[in-house]
Amino acid sequence: MMEMKDLRKTLRLYLVTDRALSMGRELEWVVEEAVRGGVTMVQLREKDSDTREFVELARRLQPVLREAGVPLIINDRSDVALAVDADGVHIGQSDMPYEIARRLLGPEKIIGLSVENMLQVKEANSLDVDYIGISPVYSTTTKTDTAPPFGLEGLREAVKLSVHPTVAIGGMNAATAPEALKTGVNGIAVVSAICSAPSPYLAALELGEK
Amino acid sequence: MMEMKDLRKTLRLYLVTDRALSMGRELEWVVEEAVRGGVTMVQLREKDSDTREFVELARRLQPVLREAGVPLIINDRSDVALAVDADGVHIGQSDMPYEIARRLLGPEKIIGLSVENMLQVKEANSLDVDYIGISPVYSTTTKTDTAPPFGLEGLREAVKLSVHPTVAIGGMNAATAPEALKTGVNGIAVVSAICSAPSPYLAALELGEK
């Protein structure tokens, strides 16, 4: 098993998938290109797939990710994560309660939690989550059901407050990443900046150099 | 734990929930009334809920169901079933593959499988599923993504072919139940015939007498 539990470096460039934003290209190709470009972690997010399709897609991504030593995180679905023996799950505030996800997955798996305000950052401090996703930093069209954005100052404050490794999500791209990373956040999570890029490989490469 | 593994009697009147068809009434109330009217099994089906909401709803139904000795089956989601220690899951052909669901839930839990044609009835015979749902018997407006209906003769044939306990679903109501039950099927599964009934209690009572 790869070294998972100090995620500070592994969170550096975190791809969250979105098939609808992948411009009609196969998600496997997008992920493979992104990994080749330097993505350090991948979250498979499938909100509209049947369970079987979700499982099969996760399995198709695994060889490339394992070869590259890049953890595969499943959005929300502990059953899918268990089915494919993924490296962990990412849960939001309306997903499976953290304690239950931990019980289902066991102590070794990675569990990340989205936090949408300072109170949730504090609450996460009392849980043994492996990282928090600070969401959203900026408002974005990728997710429309998000809380008010943290902004750069809010991100800095959240990072300072958190005892956990942190990743910034929401409006992260080549233009916004440098300032975000200066706050001390361990990494940035991107969706469209890679999934919708003409070359996911070049997009990942560029983001990794910020 | 209740006697679960011979389900032939327990399948007799199987309520599959649908909040959208519950005429604006609380699902807890609909289920409680239906159980009072004689429902023998309940499947919680929540296709559009957040995971947390699904878990909380399952937990709210459990006291009434446990009190009545009525098994709670979770549609598709093994993670939700594990989270609340439900009595089992029901999976369709595009849900979690049976073998994985069994591995996640262990040998004691109930796992039901929907079959949509004779080939799938045969395939199910080679699996240790606890029951099959023969779906749909008649076409219905409750589910629009279903296969061509079995019809009464197809139902009879499927029941004869199956080595497992059987339940008929799709277009089952007080008018269609008597003929369906004459095929030898162990039970009928209903959605709107109870969820949308003016009195779920009376509807269940009437269906139980067929």
Short mmCIF file of C-alpha atoms in Angstrom, two decimals:
data_model
loop_
_atom_site.label_atom_id
_atom_site.label_comp_id
_atom_site.label_asym_id
_atom_site.label_seq_id
_atom_site.Cartn_x
_atom_site.Cartn_y
_atom_site.Cartn_z
CA MET A 1 0.00 0.00 0.00
CA MET A 2 1.23 3.46 -0.84
CA GLU A 3 2.07 5.94 1.91
CA MET A 4 -1.30 7.49 2.39
CA LYS A 5 -1.75 9.05 5.67
CA ASP A 6 0.48 12.06 5.34
CA LEU A 7 -1.33 13.61 2.48
CA ARG A 8 0.27 17.03 2.56
CA LYS A 9 2.24 16.37 -0.61
CA THR A 10 -0.29 14.05 -2.20
CA LEU A 11 -2.94 16.76 -2.18
CA ARG A 12 -0.80 19.08 -4.31
CA LEU A 13 -2.80 18.70 -7.53
CA TYR A 14 -6.08 16.92 -6.98
CA LEU A 15 -8.28 16.12 -9.97
CA VAL A 16 -12.02 15.78 -9.33
CA THR A 17 -13.65 14.17 -12.34
CA ASP A 18 -16.72 15.35 -14.17
CA ARG A 19 -17.75 13.46 -17.28
CA ALA A 20 -20.20 16.17 -18.31
CA LEU A 21 -17.33 18.68 -18.42
CA SER A 22 -14.96 16.38 -20.31
CA MET A 23 -15.97 17.70 -23.73
CA GLY A 24 -17.20 14.34 -24.97
CA ARG A 25 -13.87 12.64 -24.39
CA GLU A 26 -13.53 9.34 -22.53
CA LEU A 27 -12.94 9.93 -18.85
CA GLU A 28 -10.24 7.23 -18.83
CA TRP A 29 -8.29 9.24 -21.40
CA VAL A 30 -8.71 12.50 -19.50
CA VAL A 31 -7.49 10.89 -16.28
CA GLU A 32 -4.57 9.15 -17.96
CA GLU A 33 -3.45 12.40 -19.59
CA ALA A 34 -3.86 14.32 -16.34
CA VAL A 35 -1.83 11.74 -14.43
CA ARG A 36 0.88 11.90 -17.06
CA GLY A 37 0.86 15.67 -16.55
CA GLY A 38 1.44 15.32 -12.82
CA VAL A 39 -1.90 15.02 -11.03
CA THR A 40 -1.21 13.67 -7.51
CA MET A 41 -4.67 12.45 -6.51
CA VAL A 42 -7.92 11.62 -8.33
CA GLN A 43 -11.46 11.73 -7.06
CA LEU A 44 -14.02 9.88 -9.15
CA ARG A 45 -17.28 11.78 -8.90
CA GLU A 46 -20.30 10.24 -10.62
CA LYS A 47 -23.54 11.76 -9.53
CA ASP A 48 -25.77 10.33 -12.24
CA SER A 49 -24.30 6.90 -12.93
CA ASP A 50 -25.85 3.60 -12.04
CA THR A 51 -23.92 1.83 -9.32
CA ARG A 52 -22.64 -0.82 -11.71
CA GLU A 53 -21.36 1.79 -14.16
CA PHE A 54 -19.67 3.66 -11.28
CA VAL A 55 -17.92 0.46 -10.14
CA GLU A 56 -16.81 -0.43 -13.65
CA LEU A 57 -15.46 3.04 -14.32
CA ALA A 58 -13.48 2.99 -11.07
CA ARG A 59 -12.01 -0.36 -12.05
CA ARG A 60 -11.00 0.92 -15.46
CA LEU A 61 -9.13 3.83 -13.87
CA GLN A 62 -7.26 1.73 -11.33
CA PRO A 63 -4.40 0.27 -13.41
CA VAL A 64 -3.16 3.68 -14.56
CA LEU A 65 -3.52 5.21 -11.12
CA ARG A 66 -1.82 2.34 -9.34
CA GLU A 67 1.01 2.35 -11.84
CA ALA A 68 1.52 6.05 -11.14
CA GLY A 69 1.11 5.75 -7.37
CA VAL A 70 -1.85 8.15 -7.48
CA PRO A 71 -4.61 7.44 -4.92
CA LEU A 72 -8.15 6.87 -6.21
CA ILE A 73 -10.79 8.49 -4.03
CA ILE A 74 -14.49 7.80 -4.56
CA ASN A 75 -16.97 10.62 -4.12
CA ASP A 76 -19.54 9.87 -1.42
CA ARG A 77 -20.12 6.15 -2.12
CA SER A 78 -18.48 3.94 0.48
CA ASP A 79 -20.08 0.90 -1.17
CA VAL A 80 -18.34 1.67 -4.47
CA ALA A 81 -15.05 2.32 -2.64
CA LEU A 82 -15.34 -1.03 -0.86
CA ALA A 83 -16.36 -2.80 -4.06
CA VAL A 84 -13.18 -1.79 -5.89
CA ASP A 85 -10.89 -1.44 -2.85
CA ALA A 86 -10.28 2.23 -3.66
CA ASP A 87 -7.90 4.28 -1.53
CA GLY A 88 -10.69 6.21 0.13
CA VAL A 89 -13.79 8.35 -0.13
CA HIS A 90 -14.53 12.04 -0.19
CA ILE A 91 -17.67 13.08 1.62
CA GLY A 92 -19.61 16.30 1.67
CA GLN A 93 -21.74 17.66 4.46
CA SER A 94 -24.87 15.96 3.08
CA ASP A 95 -23.18 12.64 2.32
CA MET A 96 -22.61 9.72 4.68
CA PRO A 97 -21.80 10.98 8.20
CA TYR A 98 -18.05 10.77 8.75
CA GLU A 99 -18.15 8.31 11.66
CA ILE A 100 -20.16 5.83 9.61
CA ALA A 101 -17.91 6.16 6.57
CA ARG A 102 -14.92 5.48 8.83
CA ARG A 103 -16.60 2.44 10.34
CA LEU A 104 -17.40 1.06 6.88
CA LEU A 105 -13.97 1.73 5.40
CA GLY A 106 -11.74 1.01 8.38
CA PRO A 107 -8.81 3.02 9.78
CA GLU A 108 -6.43 2.68 6.84
CA LYS A 109 -8.48 4.31 4.10
CA ILE A 110 -8.33 7.98 3.24
CA ILE A 111 -11.42 9.97 4.13
CA GLY A 112 -11.67 13.59 3.05
CA LEU A 113 -14.42 15.95 4.12
CA SER A 114 -15.69 19.09 2.42
CA VAL A 115 -16.05 22.08 4.73
CA GLU A 116 -18.07 25.08 3.68
CA ASN A 117 -17.50 27.51 6.54
CA MET A 118 -15.27 28.15 9.56
CA LEU A 119 -17.57 26.29 11.93
CA GLN A 120 -17.21 23.16 9.81
CA VAL A 121 -13.43 23.60 9.78
CA LYS A 122 -13.55 23.55 13.60
CA GLU A 123 -15.88 20.56 13.66
CA ALA A 124 -13.52 18.70 11.32
CA ASN A 125 -10.69 19.36 13.79
CA SER A 126 -12.44 17.06 16.24
CA LEU A 127 -12.63 14.22 13.69
CA ASP A 128 -9.77 12.05 12.46
CA VAL A 129 -10.43 12.89 8.81
CA ASP A 130 -7.36 12.65 6.60
CA TYR A 131 -7.84 15.98 4.89
CA ILE A 132 -10.41 18.69 4.40
CA GLY A 133 -11.56 20.23 1.14
CA ILE A 134 -12.13 23.95 1.63
CA SER A 135 -15.07 24.63 -0.65
CA PRO A 136 -15.60 26.82 -2.54
CA VAL A 137 -12.74 29.28 -2.61
CA TYR A 138 -14.38 31.16 -5.46
CA SER A 139 -17.83 30.74 -6.89
CA THR A 140 -17.91 28.45 -9.87
CA THR A 141 -20.28 27.16 -12.49
CA THR A 142 -19.15 23.54 -11.95
CA LYS A 143 -21.19 23.20 -8.79
CA THR A 144 -24.24 25.37 -8.33
CA ASP A 145 -25.31 24.13 -4.90
CA THR A 146 -22.34 25.49 -3.02
CA ALA A 147 -22.11 27.72 0.04
CA PRO A 148 -20.84 31.34 -0.15
CA PRO A 149 -17.18 31.33 -1.24
CA PHE A 150 -14.33 31.57 1.29
CA GLY A 151 -12.30 33.96 -0.82
CA LEU A 152 -8.54 34.14 -0.46
CA GLU A 153 -8.57 35.56 3.08
CA GLY A 154 -11.12 33.00 4.20
CA LEU A 155 -8.98 30.25 2.70
CA ARG A 156 -5.93 31.53 4.58
CA GLU A 157 -7.90 31.61 7.83
CA ALA A 158 -9.34 28.12 7.28
CA VAL A 159 -5.91 26.67 6.53
CA LYS A 160 -4.54 28.25 9.70
CA LEU A 161 -7.45 26.94 11.76
CA SER A 162 -7.33 23.37 10.44
CA VAL A 163 -5.29 20.65 12.11
CA HIS A 164 -5.67 18.54 8.96
CA PRO A 165 -4.06 18.63 5.54
CA THR A 166 -6.03 20.96 3.31
CA VAL A 167 -7.01 21.29 -0.31
CA ALA A 168 -8.67 24.31 -1.92
CA ILE A 169 -11.53 23.77 -4.36
CA GLY A 170 -13.79 26.06 -6.37
CA GLY A 171 -12.52 28.31 -9.14
CA MET A 172 -8.99 26.88 -9.05
CA ASN A 173 -7.09 27.22 -12.33
CA ALA A 174 -3.70 28.33 -13.63
CA ALA A 175 -4.57 31.96 -12.91
CA THR A 176 -5.90 31.49 -9.38
CA ALA A 177 -3.67 28.65 -8.14
CA PRO A 178 -0.50 30.66 -7.30
CA GLU A 179 -2.24 33.00 -4.85
CA ALA A 180 -4.22 30.14 -3.34
CA LEU A 181 -1.07 28.11 -2.75
CA LYS A 182 0.56 31.09 -1.01
CA THR A 183 -2.02 30.77 1.78
CA GLY A 184 -0.29 27.61 2.90
CA VAL A 185 -2.98 25.26 1.60
CA ASN A 186 -1.45 21.88 0.73
CA GLY A 187 -3.02 21.59 -2.66
CA ILE A 188 -5.61 22.66 -5.13
CA ALA A 189 -8.47 20.59 -6.45
CA VAL A 190 -9.63 21.23 -9.98
CA VAL A 191 -12.48 20.06 -12.14
CA SER A 192 -12.96 21.99 -15.37
CA ALA A 193 -9.39 23.39 -15.44
CA ILE A 194 -8.30 19.87 -16.36
CA CYS A 195 -11.46 18.03 -17.51
CA SER A 196 -12.38 20.73 -20.02
CA ALA A 197 -8.85 21.71 -21.09
CA PRO A 198 -7.87 21.13 -24.75
CA SER A 199 -4.98 19.07 -23.36
CA PRO A 200 -5.56 17.69 -19.85
CA TYR A 201 -1.89 16.71 -19.92
CA LEU A 202 -0.64 20.23 -20.53
CA ALA A 203 -3.19 21.69 -18.13
CA ALA A 204 -2.00 19.40 -15.33
CA LEU A 205 1.64 20.11 -16.17
CA GLU A 206 1.04 23.86 -16.00
CA LEU A 207 -0.94 23.63 -12.74
CA GLY A 208 1.78 21.49 -11.19
CA GLU A 209 4.36 24.17 -11.84
CA LYS A 210 2.47 26.92 -10.03
CA MET B 1 -32.69 -11.43 14.41
CA MET B 2 -35.96 -12.29 12.74
CA GLU B 3 -36.30 -15.43 10.66
CA MET B 4 -35.22 -14.06 7.34
CA LYS B 5 -33.99 -16.62 5.01
CA ASP B 6 -37.18 -18.38 4.14
CA LEU B 7 -38.88 -15.45 2.62
CA ARG B 8 -41.77 -17.21 0.93
CA LYS B 9 -44.27 -15.85 3.43
CA THR B 10 -42.46 -12.61 4.13
CA LEU B 11 -42.71 -11.57 0.48
CA ARG B 12 -46.51 -11.76 0.54
CA LEU B 13 -47.14 -7.99 0.48
CA TYR B 14 -44.01 -6.02 -0.25
CA LEU B 15 -44.13 -2.25 -0.18
CA VAL B 16 -41.59 -0.38 -2.30
CA THR B 17 -41.54 3.26 -1.24
CA ASP B 18 -41.73 6.27 -3.47
CA ARG B 19 -41.87 9.66 -1.84
CA ALA B 20 -42.84 11.38 -5.08
CA LEU B 21 -45.94 9.18 -5.27
CA SER B 22 -46.91 9.66 -1.63
CA MET B 23 -49.19 12.61 -2.35
CA GLY B 24 -47.25 15.02 -0.18
CA ARG B 25 -47.63 12.89 2.93
CA GLU B 26 -44.70 11.98 5.17
CA LEU B 27 -43.18 8.70 4.12
CA GLU B 28 -42.93 7.60 7.75
CA TRP B 29 -46.69 7.93 8.05
CA VAL B 30 -47.35 6.06 4.81
CA VAL B 31 -45.10 3.21 5.93
CA GLU B 32 -46.56 3.08 9.42
CA GLU B 33 -50.11 2.93 8.04
CA ALA B 34 -49.13 0.30 5.49
CA VAL B 35 -47.50 -1.85 8.16
CA ARG B 36 -50.59 -1.52 10.32
CA GLY B 37 -52.57 -2.72 7.30
CA GLY B 38 -50.44 -5.84 6.94
CA VAL B 39 -47.45 -5.10 4.72
CA THR B 40 -44.90 -7.90 5.25
CA MET B 41 -41.74 -6.30 3.86
CA VAL B 42 -40.61 -2.75 3.06
CA GLN B 43 -38.06 -1.58 0.54
CA LEU B 44 -36.83 1.97 0.98
CA ARG B 45 -36.13 3.36 -2.45
CA GLU B 46 -34.63 6.84 -2.63
CA LYS B 47 -33.20 7.66 -6.00
CA ASP B 48 -32.77 11.40 -5.51
CA SER B 49 -31.85 11.78 -1.86
CA ASP B 50 -28.50 12.75 -0.49
CA THR B 51 -26.82 9.88 1.29
CA ARG B 52 -27.28 11.50 4.69
CA GLU B 53 -31.00 12.00 4.11
CA PHE B 54 -31.34 8.38 2.94
CA VAL B 55 -29.61 7.12 6.10
CA GLU B 56 -31.74 9.32 8.35
CA LEU B 57 -34.96 8.26 6.69
CA ALA B 58 -34.04 4.58 7.05
CA ARG B 59 -33.35 5.15 10.74
CA ARG B 60 -36.68 6.87 11.24
CA LEU B 61 -38.51 3.87 9.72
CA GLN B 62 -36.70 1.23 11.76
CA PRO B 63 -38.52 1.41 15.11
CA VAL B 64 -41.95 0.79 13.55
CA LEU B 65 -40.66 -1.95 11.27
CA ARG B 66 -38.72 -3.73 14.01
CA GLU B 67 -41.70 -3.55 16.33
CA ALA B 68 -43.83 -5.19 13.62
CA GLY B 69 -41.18 -7.74 12.61
CA VAL B 70 -41.18 -6.37 9.06
CA PRO B 71 -37.78 -6.48 7.31
CA LEU B 72 -36.33 -3.22 5.99
CA ILE B 73 -34.66 -3.61 2.62
CA ILE B 74 -32.59 -0.79 1.09
CA ASN B 75 -32.75 -0.21 -2.65
CA ASP B 76 -29.34 -0.54 -4.30
CA ARG B 77 -27.20 1.14 -1.64
CA SER B 78 -25.15 -1.38 0.36
CA ASP B 79 -23.44 1.52 2.16
CA VAL B 80 -26.77 2.79 3.46
CA ALA B 81 -27.82 -0.75 4.43
CA LEU B 82 -24.56 -1.21 6.36
CA ALA B 83 -24.84 2.23 7.93
CA VAL B 84 -28.22 1.46 9.52
CA ASP B 85 -27.84 -2.32 9.82
CA ALA B 86 -30.87 -2.86 7.59
CA ASP B 87 -32.11 -6.37 6.89
CA GLY B 88 -30.85 -6.35 3.33
CA VAL B 89 -30.67 -4.72 -0.07
CA HIS B 90 -32.56 -5.01 -3.30
CA ILE B 91 -30.48 -4.69 -6.43
CA GLY B 92 -31.41 -4.23 -10.05
CA GLN B 93 -29.46 -5.35 -13.08
CA SER B 94 -27.59 -2.03 -13.25
CA ASP B 95 -26.91 -1.76 -9.53
CA MET B 96 -24.02 -3.30 -7.58
CA PRO B 97 -23.14 -6.74 -8.99
CA TYR B 98 -24.65 -9.42 -6.75
CA GLU B 99 -21.38 -11.03 -5.69
CA ILE B 100 -20.01 -7.71 -4.45
CA ALA B 101 -23.19 -6.84 -2.59
CA ARG B 102 -23.02 -10.25 -0.88
CA ARG B 103 -19.38 -9.72 0.04
CA LEU B 104 -20.16 -6.30 1.53
CA LEU B 105 -23.26 -7.41 3.45
CA GLY B 106 -22.22 -10.89 4.55
CA PRO B 107 -24.15 -14.16 4.37
CA GLU B 108 -26.95 -13.31 6.79
CA LYS B 109 -28.48 -10.32 5.07
CA ILE B 110 -31.31 -10.55 2.56
CA ILE B 111 -30.37 -9.76 -1.01
CA GLY B 112 -33.09 -9.55 -3.64
CA LEU B 113 -32.45 -9.19 -7.34
CA SER B 114 -34.71 -7.80 -10.04
CA VAL B 115 -34.99 -9.97 -13.14
CA GLU B 116 -36.38 -8.58 -16.35
CA ASN B 117 -36.47 -11.63 -18.63
CA MET B 118 -36.22 -15.43 -18.57
CA LEU B 119 -32.48 -15.43 -19.12
CA GLN B 120 -32.02 -13.36 -15.98
CA VAL B 121 -34.29 -15.75 -14.06
CA LYS B 122 -31.95 -18.57 -15.09
CA GLU B 123 -28.85 -16.55 -14.20
CA ALA B 124 -30.33 -15.81 -10.78
CA ASN B 125 -30.77 -19.56 -10.24
CA SER B 126 -27.00 -19.89 -10.18
CA LEU B 127 -26.67 -17.20 -7.45
CA ASP B 128 -27.57 -17.56 -3.79
CA VAL B 129 -29.91 -14.56 -3.87
CA ASP B 130 -32.68 -14.69 -1.29
CA TYR B 131 -35.47 -13.79 -3.66
CA ILE B 132 -36.07 -12.43 -7.14
CA GLY B 133 -38.34 -9.57 -8.14
CA ILE B 134 -40.02 -10.40 -11.44
CA SER B 135 -40.24 -7.01 -13.10
CA PRO B 136 -42.41 -5.71 -14.60
CA VAL B 137 -45.47 -7.94 -14.77
CA TYR B 138 -47.42 -5.17 -16.43
CA SER B 139 -46.18 -1.88 -17.78
CA THR B 140 -46.55 0.94 -15.31
CA THR B 141 -46.05 4.65 -15.04
CA THR B 142 -44.10 4.33 -11.76
CA LYS B 143 -40.95 3.25 -13.52
CA THR B 144 -40.39 4.27 -17.10
CA ASP B 145 -37.02 2.58 -17.66
CA THR B 146 -38.33 -0.95 -17.43
CA ALA B 147 -38.02 -3.90 -19.78
CA PRO B 148 -40.99 -5.32 -21.77
CA PRO B 149 -43.57 -6.72 -19.32
CA PHE B 150 -43.72 -10.42 -18.46
CA GLY B 151 -47.50 -10.56 -18.53
CA LEU B 152 -49.37 -13.17 -16.55
CA GLU B 153 -48.13 -16.15 -18.56
CA GLY B 154 -44.55 -14.90 -18.41
CA LEU B 155 -44.88 -14.49 -14.65
CA ARG B 156 -46.15 -18.04 -14.32
CA GLU B 157 -43.25 -19.33 -16.38
CA ALA B 158 -40.67 -17.30 -14.44
CA VAL B 159 -42.04 -18.52 -11.10
CA LYS B 160 -41.86 -22.10 -12.32
CA LEU B 161 -38.31 -21.62 -13.59
CA SER B 162 -36.97 -19.93 -10.45
CA VAL B 163 -35.40 -21.86 -7.60
CA HIS B 164 -35.76 -18.77 -5.39
CA PRO B 165 -38.69 -17.18 -3.63
CA THR B 166 -40.41 -14.77 -6.00
CA VAL B 167 -42.23 -11.49 -5.87
CA ALA B 168 -44.15 -9.90 -8.74
CA ILE B 169 -43.77 -6.17 -9.40
CA GLY B 170 -45.17 -3.76 -11.95
CA GLY B 171 -48.84 -2.89 -12.19
CA MET B 172 -49.78 -4.81 -9.03
CA ASN B 173 -52.93 -3.54 -7.31
CA ALA B 174 -56.17 -4.86 -5.81
CA ALA B 175 -57.50 -5.65 -9.30
CA THR B 176 -54.41 -7.43 -10.64
CA ALA B 177 -53.14 -9.13 -7.47
CA PRO B 178 -55.52 -12.14 -7.35
CA GLU B 179 -54.59 -13.43 -10.80
CA ALA B 180 -50.89 -12.77 -10.19
CA LEU B 181 -50.97 -14.71 -6.93
CA LYS B 182 -52.62 -17.66 -8.69
CA THR B 183 -49.41 -18.14 -10.70
CA GLY B 184 -47.71 -19.38 -7.55
CA VAL B 185 -45.64 -16.24 -7.02
CA ASN B 186 -44.89 -15.81 -3.32
CA GLY B 187 -45.90 -12.20 -3.13
CA ILE B 188 -46.67 -8.96 -4.84
CA ALA B 189 -44.67 -5.77 -4.60
CA VAL B 190 -46.55 -2.51 -4.86
CA VAL B 191 -45.61 1.13 -5.10
CA SER B 192 -48.46 3.46 -6.02
CA ALA B 193 -51.22 1.05 -4.96
CA ILE B 194 -50.22 1.84 -1.38
CA CYS B 195 -48.12 5.04 -1.54
CA SER B 196 -50.76 6.94 -3.51
CA ALA B 197 -53.84 5.38 -1.87
CA PRO B 198 -56.16 7.69 0.09
CA SER B 199 -55.61 5.30 3.00
CA PRO B 200 -52.38 3.28 2.82
CA TYR B 201 -53.76 1.30 5.76
CA LEU B 202 -56.93 0.25 3.96
CA ALA B 203 -55.06 -0.33 0.71
CA ALA B 204 -52.64 -2.70 2.45
CA LEU B 205 -55.48 -4.42 4.27
CA GLU B 206 -57.34 -4.99 1.01
CA LEU B 207 -54.22 -6.21 -0.83
CA GLY B 208 -53.43 -8.60 2.02
CA GLU B 209 -56.81 -10.26 1.65
CA LYS B 210 -56.41 -11.08 -2.04
#
